Coordinates of C-alpha atoms in Angstrom, one line a residue:
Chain D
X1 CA 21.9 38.9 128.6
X2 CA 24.5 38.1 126.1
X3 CA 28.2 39.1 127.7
X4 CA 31.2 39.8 125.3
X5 CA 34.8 40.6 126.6
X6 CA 36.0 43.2 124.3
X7 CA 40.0 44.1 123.9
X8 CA 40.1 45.8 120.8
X9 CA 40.3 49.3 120.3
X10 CA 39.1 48.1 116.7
X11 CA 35.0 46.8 118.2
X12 CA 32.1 48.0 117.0
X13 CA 31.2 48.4 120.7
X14 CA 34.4 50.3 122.1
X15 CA 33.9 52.4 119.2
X16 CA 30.0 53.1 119.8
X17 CA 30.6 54.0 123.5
X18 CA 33.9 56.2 123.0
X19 CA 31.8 58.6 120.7
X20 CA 28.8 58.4 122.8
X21 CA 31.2 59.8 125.7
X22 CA 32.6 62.3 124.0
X23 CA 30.4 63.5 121.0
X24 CA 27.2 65.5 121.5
X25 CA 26.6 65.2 118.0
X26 CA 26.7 61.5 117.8
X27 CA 24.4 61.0 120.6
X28 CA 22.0 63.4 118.7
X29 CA 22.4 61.4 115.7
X30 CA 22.2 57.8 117.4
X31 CA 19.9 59.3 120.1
X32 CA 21.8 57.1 122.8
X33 CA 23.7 58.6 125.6
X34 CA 25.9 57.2 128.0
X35 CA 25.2 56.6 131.7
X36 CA 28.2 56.2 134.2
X37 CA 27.5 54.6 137.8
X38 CA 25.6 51.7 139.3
X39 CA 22.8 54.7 140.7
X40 CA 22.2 56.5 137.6
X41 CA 21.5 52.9 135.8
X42 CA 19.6 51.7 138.6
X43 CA 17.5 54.9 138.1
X44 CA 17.0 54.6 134.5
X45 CA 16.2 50.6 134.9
X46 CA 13.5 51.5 137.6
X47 CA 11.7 54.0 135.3
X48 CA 12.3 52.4 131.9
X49 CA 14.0 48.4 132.2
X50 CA 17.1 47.4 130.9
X51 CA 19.6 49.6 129.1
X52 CA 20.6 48.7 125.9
X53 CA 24.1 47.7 127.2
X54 CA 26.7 47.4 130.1
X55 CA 29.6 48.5 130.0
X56 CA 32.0 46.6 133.0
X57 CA 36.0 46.4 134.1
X58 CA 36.9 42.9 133.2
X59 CA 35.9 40.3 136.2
X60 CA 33.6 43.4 137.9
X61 CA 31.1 41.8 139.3
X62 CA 27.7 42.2 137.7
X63 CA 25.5 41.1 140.2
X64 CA 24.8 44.2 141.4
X65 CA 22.5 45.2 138.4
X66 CA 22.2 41.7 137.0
X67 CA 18.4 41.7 138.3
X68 CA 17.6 45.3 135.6
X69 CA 19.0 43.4 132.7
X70 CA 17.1 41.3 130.2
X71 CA 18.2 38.4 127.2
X72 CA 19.1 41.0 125.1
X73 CA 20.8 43.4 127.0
X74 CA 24.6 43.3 125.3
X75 CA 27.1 43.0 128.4
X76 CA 30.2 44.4 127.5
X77 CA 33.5 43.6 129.5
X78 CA 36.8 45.2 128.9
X79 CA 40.2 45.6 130.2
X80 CA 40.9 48.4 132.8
X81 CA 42.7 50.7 130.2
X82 CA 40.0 50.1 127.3
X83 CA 37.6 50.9 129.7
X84 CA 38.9 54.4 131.0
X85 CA 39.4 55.5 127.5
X86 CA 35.6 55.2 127.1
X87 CA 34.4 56.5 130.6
X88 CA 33.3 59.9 130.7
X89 CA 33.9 61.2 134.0
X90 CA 37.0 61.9 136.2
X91 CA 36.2 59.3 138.5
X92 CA 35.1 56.6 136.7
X93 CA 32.7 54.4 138.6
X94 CA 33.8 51.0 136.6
X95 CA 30.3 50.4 135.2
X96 CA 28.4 52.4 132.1
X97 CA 25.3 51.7 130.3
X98 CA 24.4 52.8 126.7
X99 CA 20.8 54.0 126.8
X100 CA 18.3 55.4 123.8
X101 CA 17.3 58.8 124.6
X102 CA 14.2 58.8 126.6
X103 CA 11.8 61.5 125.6
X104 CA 9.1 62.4 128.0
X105 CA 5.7 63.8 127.0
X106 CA 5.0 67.0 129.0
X107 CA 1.8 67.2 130.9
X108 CA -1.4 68.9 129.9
X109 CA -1.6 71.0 133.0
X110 CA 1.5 73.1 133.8
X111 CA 1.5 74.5 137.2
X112 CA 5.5 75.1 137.0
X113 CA 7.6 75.5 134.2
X114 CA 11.2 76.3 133.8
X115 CA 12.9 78.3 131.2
X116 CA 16.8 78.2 131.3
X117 CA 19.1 80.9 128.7
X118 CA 22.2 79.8 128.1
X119 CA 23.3 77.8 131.2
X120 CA 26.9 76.6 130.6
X121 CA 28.2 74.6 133.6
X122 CA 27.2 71.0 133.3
X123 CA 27.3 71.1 137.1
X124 CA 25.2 73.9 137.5
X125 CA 22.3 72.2 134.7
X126 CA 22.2 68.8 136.4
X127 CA 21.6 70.2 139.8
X128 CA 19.1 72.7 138.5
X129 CA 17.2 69.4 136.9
X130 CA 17.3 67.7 139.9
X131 CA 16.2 70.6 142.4
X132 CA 13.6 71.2 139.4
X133 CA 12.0 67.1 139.4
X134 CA 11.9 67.1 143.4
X135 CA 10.0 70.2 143.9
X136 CA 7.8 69.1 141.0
X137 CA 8.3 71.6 138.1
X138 CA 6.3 70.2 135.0
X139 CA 8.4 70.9 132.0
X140 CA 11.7 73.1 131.4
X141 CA 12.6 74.6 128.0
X142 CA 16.7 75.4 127.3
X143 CA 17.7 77.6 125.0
X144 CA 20.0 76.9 122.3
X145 CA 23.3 77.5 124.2
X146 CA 22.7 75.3 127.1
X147 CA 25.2 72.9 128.4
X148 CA 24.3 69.5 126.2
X149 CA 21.2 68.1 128.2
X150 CA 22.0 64.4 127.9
X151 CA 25.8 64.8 128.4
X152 CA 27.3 62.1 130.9
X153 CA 28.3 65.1 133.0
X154 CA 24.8 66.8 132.9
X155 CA 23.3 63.1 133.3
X156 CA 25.9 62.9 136.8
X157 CA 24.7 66.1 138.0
X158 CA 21.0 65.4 137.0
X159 CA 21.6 62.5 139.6
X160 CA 18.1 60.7 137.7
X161 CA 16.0 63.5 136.9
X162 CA 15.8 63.4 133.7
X163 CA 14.1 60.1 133.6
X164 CA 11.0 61.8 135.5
X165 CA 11.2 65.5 133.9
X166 CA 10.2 66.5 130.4
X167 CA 12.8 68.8 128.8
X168 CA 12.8 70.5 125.8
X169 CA 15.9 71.4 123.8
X170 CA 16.9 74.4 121.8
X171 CA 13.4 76.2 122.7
X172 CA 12.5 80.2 121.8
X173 CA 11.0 81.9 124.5
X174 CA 9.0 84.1 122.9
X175 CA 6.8 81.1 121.6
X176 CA 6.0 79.6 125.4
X177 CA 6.0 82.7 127.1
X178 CA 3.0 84.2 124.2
X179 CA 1.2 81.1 125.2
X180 CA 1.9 80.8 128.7
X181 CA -1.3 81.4 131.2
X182 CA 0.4 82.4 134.1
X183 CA 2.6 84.6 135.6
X184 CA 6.0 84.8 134.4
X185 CA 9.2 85.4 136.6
X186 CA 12.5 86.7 136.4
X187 CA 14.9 87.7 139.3
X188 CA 16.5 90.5 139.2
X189 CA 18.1 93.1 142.1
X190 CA 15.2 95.5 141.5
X191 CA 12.4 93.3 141.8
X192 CA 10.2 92.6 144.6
X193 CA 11.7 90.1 147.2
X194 CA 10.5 86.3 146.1
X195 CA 9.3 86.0 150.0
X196 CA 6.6 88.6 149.7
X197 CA 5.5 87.2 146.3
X198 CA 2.7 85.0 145.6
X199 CA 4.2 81.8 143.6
X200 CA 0.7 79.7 144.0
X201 CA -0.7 78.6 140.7
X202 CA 1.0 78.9 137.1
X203 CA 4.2 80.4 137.2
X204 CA 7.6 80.4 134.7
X205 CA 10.6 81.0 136.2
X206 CA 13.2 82.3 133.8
X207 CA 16.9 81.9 134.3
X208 CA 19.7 82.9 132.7
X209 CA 23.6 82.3 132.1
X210 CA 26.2 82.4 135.4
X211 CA 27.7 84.9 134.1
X212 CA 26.1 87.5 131.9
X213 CA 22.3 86.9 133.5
X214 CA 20.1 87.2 131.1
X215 CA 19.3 89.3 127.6
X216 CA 17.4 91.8 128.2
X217 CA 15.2 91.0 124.8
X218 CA 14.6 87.8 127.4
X219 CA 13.4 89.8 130.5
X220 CA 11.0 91.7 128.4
X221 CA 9.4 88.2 127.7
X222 CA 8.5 88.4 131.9
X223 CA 5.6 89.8 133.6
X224 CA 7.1 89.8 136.9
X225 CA 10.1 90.4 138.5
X226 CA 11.6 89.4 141.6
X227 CA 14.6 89.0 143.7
X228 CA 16.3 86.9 146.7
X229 CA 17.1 89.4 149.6
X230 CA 20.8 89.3 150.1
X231 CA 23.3 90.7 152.8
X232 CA 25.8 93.1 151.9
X233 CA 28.5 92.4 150.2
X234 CA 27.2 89.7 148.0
X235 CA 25.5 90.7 144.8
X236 CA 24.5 87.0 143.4
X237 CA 23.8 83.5 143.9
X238 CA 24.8 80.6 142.2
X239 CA 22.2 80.0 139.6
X240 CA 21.5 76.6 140.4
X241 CA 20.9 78.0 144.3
X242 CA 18.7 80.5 143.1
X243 CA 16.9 78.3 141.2
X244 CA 16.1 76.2 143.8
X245 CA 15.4 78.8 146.4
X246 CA 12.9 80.4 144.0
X247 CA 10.8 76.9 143.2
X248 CA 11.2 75.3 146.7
X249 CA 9.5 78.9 148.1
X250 CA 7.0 78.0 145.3
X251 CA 6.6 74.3 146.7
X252 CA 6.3 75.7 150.5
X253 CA 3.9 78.2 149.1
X254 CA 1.5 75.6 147.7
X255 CA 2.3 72.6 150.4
X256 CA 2.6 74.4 153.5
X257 CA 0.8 77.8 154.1
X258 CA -2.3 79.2 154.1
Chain V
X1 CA 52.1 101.0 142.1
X2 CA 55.2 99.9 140.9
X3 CA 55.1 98.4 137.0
X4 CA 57.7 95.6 135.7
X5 CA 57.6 93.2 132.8
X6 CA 58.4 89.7 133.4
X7 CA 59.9 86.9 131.2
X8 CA 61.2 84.3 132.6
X9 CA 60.1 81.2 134.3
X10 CA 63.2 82.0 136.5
X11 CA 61.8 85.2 137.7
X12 CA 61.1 85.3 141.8
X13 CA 57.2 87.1 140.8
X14 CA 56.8 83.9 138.1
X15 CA 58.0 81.3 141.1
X16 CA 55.6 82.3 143.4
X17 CA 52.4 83.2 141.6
X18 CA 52.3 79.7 140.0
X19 CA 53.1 78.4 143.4
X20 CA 50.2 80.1 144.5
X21 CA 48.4 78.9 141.9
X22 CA 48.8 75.0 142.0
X23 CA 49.9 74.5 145.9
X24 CA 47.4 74.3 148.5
X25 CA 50.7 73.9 151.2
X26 CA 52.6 76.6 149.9
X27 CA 49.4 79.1 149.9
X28 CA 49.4 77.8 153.6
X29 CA 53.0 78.7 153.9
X30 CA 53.1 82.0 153.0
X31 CA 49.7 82.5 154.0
X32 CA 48.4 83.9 150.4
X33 CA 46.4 82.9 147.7
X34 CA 45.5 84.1 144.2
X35 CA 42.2 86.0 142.8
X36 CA 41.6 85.1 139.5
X37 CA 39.2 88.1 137.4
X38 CA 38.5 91.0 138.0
X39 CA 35.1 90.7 140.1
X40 CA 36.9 89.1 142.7
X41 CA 39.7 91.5 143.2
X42 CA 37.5 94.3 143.2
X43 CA 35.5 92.7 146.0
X44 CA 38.6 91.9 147.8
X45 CA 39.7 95.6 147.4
X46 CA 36.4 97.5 148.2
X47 CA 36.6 95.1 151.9
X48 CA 40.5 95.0 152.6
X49 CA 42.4 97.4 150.0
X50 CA 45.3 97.0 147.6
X51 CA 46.2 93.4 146.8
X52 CA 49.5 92.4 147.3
X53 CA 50.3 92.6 143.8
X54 CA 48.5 92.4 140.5
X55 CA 48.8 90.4 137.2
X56 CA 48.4 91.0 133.9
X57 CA 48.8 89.9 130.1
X58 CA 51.7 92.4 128.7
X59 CA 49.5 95.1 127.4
X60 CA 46.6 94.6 129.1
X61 CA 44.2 97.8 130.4
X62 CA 45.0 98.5 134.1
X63 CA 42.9 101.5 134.1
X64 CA 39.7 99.1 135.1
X65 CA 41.8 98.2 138.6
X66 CA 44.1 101.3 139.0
X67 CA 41.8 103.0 141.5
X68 CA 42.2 99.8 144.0
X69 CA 45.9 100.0 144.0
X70 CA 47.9 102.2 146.1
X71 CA 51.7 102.9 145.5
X72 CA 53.1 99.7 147.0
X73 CA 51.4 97.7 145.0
X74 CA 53.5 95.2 142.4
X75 CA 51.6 95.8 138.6
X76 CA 53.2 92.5 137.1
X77 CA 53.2 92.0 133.4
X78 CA 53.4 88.7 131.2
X79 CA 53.5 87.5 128.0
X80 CA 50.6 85.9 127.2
X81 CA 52.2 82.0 127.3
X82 CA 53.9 82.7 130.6
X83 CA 50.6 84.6 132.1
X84 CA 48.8 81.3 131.1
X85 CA 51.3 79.2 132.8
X86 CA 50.1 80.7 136.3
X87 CA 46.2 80.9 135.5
X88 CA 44.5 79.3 137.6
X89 CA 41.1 78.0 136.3
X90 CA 40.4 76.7 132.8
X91 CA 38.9 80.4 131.3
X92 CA 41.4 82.7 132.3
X93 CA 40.5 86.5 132.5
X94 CA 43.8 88.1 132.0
X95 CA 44.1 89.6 135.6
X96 CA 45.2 88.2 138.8
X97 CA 45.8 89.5 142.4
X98 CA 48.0 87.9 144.8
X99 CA 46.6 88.6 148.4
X100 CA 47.4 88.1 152.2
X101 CA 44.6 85.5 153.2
X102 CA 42.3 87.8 155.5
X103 CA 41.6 86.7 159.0
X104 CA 38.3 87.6 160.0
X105 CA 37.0 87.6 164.1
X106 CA 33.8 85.8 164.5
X107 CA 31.0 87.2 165.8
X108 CA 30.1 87.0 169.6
X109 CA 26.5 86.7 169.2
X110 CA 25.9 83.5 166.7
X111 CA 22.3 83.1 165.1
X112 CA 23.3 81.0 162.3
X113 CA 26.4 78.7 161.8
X114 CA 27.0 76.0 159.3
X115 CA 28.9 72.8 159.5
X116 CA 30.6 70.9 156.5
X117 CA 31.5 68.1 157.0
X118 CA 33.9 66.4 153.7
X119 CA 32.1 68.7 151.0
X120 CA 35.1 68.0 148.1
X121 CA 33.9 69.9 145.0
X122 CA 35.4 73.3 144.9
X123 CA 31.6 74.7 143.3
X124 CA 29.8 73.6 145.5
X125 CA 32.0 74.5 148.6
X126 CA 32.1 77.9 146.6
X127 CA 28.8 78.2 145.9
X128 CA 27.5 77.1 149.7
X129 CA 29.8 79.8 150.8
X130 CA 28.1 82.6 148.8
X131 CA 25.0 81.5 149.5
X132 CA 25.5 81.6 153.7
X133 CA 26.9 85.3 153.4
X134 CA 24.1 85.9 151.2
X135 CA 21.4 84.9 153.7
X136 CA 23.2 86.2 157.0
X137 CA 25.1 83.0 158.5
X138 CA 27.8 84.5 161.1
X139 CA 30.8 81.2 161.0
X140 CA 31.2 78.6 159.1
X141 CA 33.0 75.6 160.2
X142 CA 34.7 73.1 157.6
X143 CA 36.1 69.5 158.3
X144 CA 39.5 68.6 157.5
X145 CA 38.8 67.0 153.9
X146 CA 36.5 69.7 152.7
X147 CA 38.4 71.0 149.3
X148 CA 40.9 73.6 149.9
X149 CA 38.9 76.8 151.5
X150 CA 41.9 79.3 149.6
X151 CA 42.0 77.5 146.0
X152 CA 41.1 79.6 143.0
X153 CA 37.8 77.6 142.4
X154 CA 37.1 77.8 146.0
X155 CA 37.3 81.8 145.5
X156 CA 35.9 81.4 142.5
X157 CA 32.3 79.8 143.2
X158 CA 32.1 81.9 146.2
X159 CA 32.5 85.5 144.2
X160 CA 33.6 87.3 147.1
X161 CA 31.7 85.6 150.4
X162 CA 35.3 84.5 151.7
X163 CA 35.9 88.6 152.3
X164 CA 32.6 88.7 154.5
X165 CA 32.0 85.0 155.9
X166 CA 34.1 83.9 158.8
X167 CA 35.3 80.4 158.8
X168 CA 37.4 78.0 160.5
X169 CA 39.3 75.1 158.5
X170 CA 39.7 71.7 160.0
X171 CA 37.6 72.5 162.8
X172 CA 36.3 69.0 165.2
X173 CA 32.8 69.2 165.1
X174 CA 32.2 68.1 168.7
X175 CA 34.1 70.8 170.1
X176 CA 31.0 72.9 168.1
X177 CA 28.1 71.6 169.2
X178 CA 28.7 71.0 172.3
X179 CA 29.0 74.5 173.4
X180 CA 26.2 75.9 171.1
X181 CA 23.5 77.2 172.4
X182 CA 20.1 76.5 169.7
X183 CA 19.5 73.8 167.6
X184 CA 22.0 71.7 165.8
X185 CA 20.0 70.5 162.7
X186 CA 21.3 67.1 160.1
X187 CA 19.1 66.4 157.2
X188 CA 17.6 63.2 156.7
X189 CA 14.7 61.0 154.8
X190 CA 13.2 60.7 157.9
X191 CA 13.5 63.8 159.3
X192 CA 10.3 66.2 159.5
X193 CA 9.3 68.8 156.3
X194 CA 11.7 72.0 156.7
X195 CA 9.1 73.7 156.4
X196 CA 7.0 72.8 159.1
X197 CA 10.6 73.3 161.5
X198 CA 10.8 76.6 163.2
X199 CA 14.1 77.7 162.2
X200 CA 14.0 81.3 164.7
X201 CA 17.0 81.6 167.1
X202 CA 19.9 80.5 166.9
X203 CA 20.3 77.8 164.5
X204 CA 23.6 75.1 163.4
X205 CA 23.1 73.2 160.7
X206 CA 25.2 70.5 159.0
X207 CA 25.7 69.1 156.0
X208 CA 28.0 66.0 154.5
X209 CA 29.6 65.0 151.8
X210 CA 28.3 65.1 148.3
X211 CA 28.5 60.8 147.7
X212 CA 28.1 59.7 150.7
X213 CA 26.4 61.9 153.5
X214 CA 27.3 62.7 157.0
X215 CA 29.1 60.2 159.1
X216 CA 27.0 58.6 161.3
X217 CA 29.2 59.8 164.6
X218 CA 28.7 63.4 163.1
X219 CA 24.6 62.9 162.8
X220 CA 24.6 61.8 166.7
X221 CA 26.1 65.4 167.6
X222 CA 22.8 66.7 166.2
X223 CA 19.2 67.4 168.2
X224 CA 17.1 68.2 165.6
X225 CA 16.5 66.2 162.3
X226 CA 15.1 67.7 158.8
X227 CA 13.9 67.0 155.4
X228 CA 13.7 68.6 152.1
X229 CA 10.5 67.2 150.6
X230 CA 11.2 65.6 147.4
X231 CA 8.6 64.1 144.3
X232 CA 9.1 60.7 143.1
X233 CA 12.6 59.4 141.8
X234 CA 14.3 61.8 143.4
X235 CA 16.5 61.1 146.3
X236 CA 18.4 64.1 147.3
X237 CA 19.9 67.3 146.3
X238 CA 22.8 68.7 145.2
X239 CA 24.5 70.0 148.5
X240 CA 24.3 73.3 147.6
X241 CA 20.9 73.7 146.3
X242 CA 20.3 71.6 149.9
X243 CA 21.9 74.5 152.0
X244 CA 20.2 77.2 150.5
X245 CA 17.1 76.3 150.4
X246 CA 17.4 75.4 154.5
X247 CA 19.7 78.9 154.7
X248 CA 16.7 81.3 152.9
X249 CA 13.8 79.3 155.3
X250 CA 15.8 80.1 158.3
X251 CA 15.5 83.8 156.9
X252 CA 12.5 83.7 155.5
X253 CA 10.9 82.7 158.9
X254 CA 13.0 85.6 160.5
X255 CA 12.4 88.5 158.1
X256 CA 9.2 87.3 156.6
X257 CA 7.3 85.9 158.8
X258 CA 4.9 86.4 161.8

């Protein structure tokens, strides 16, 4: 590894990282993205080796991810104040790594597929992704309004699952759901409760945005609709819950009944 | 209801709604707090009645509201920079309610009760809220450094559950479990599938904090240890996504199954 200390807001390298934290179009255009915390670069390292850089406090120690690094990996070390101008997050974790935009080939077979309309919370998308890799979904499509996929906030929430889950960006429905050879769901409050459904084999689950739901032209894209019982008083869940109610009664469905 | 403009930051109204707004001791003081949107007001209104009083942009349509408030209730109306000034969240809606924090008795008979322990993001506190009224959970007891159970975001992600879901702040877990009668249920790596666990009866189950888990003095008050299966390169779950998926099995075994 080849380690640098950088104190000038003037560096190629301070400049590179600032705009990869705050510019979705310059990580579309670079395709690099920004990871922030020791466990979403040990994550990435596991799955694809070294980052292409390391961003540190000055005299942090890098032992602790020395052993994911390679001769080229650029470590970058700068002063506490150059370094929260470039990190992300509210609670900046003291390390970052600059990575190239992995893009993961879907599988042939699709048992499970996701299809998320307009999702805006980064919080809400990265836990959706991560509920979505552990109870295997194959492939998820966003629409074109979604919270940035490879934001450093999405990334947090993501929490490493977008190293193991193929996404696709800016999709149109109508295209996978013409295609699709299974049944295709949306929850709605008339629709028959998800416990008395049968989720085995292919299914799409189609969710939309926390506030407005989703567009109707979208629901007509479904074959079947169905809907989370819930006590009185409370009309909704949280999307990302939802979500992961509806695919982990999938995941029972295949794993542990009948 | 009784209507009056207001401009100034000197005014007694201004004072206390942005107190409301920004102090978690003063909303303890006085013992209210402050809706934010219309959604949640009406909820508050359809369980409790009138707010206290109601805020809105100078101008602004009370019609949508009017037939929640009696004629007691304070109609408060700001310009729009002084309105802004005691908005709570980042996408204001242009209405606010002040309210008397409700009080509401536990129920004798408990099948379900949750126990979090340290959960410190307001949406997911929020969100774990709506989802436990959702699926039926009687009390909820929080830690002392959970995130402030009255905030605005707090009310926010839980859209309402707060006016149906008991629960006790700063509560000392022991004291809990051990006069429960059922299982008291952690979630671990090790623990068996949640879906092979019968969940009937009554039921506690407790979660920790978002980074770093439960204590390890908290997992020793529990009998019975669980797991969310995961697929490869994923560790855990977002809290929330964790709660409801173990809320809606405990009621899916109950209402669903044999």
């Amino acid at each position: 590894m080849k380690r640098q200390l950088i104190s000038s807001r003037g560096n190629q390298h301070f400049k590179h990282l600032k705009k990869l934290s705050e510019s979705p179009r310059y990580r579309y255009e670079v395709q690099q993205t920004i990871l922030d915390g020791i466990h979403l670069i040990e994550s990435y390292a596991q799955r694809f080796g070294s980052p292409d850089s390391v961003a540190l406090i000055q005299g942090s120690d890098i032992n602790k991810i020395s052993g994911y690094l390679n001769e080229d990996t650029q470590v970058l070390e700068f002063p506490a104040g150059l370094f929260s101008e470039i990190a992300p997050v509210m609670s900046p974790t003291g390390i970052l790594a600059s990575i190239n935009i992995p893009h993961l080939d879907a599988p042939k077979k699709q048992n499970c597929i996701l299809l998320l309309e307009n999702i805006q919370d980064p919080g809400n998308l990265g836990s959706i992704l991560r509920s979505a890799s552990a109870s295997g979904v194959d492939l998820v499509y966003l629409s074109d309004h979604c919270a940035d996929l490879w934001s450093p906030k999405v990334l947090r929430g993501g929490q490493g699952a977008h190293f193991y889950l193929p996404c696709v960006e800016n999709a149109v429905f109508s295209d996978i759901t013409n295609t699709f050879e299974g049944k295709i769901f949306a929850t709605e409050l008339t629709g028959k409760s998800i416990f008395k459904e049968n989720l085995k084999g292919p299914v799409a689950f189609i969710f939309g945005n926390e506030g407005s739901g989703l567009q109707s032209e979208t629901i007509s894209l479904t074959s079947h609709s169905i809907h989370i019982p819930m006590e009185m008083g409370i009309e909704s869940l949280n999307v990302s819950a939802a979500v992961s109610i509806c695919l982990y009664e999938k995941y029972r469905q295949e794993n542990f009944s009948d």
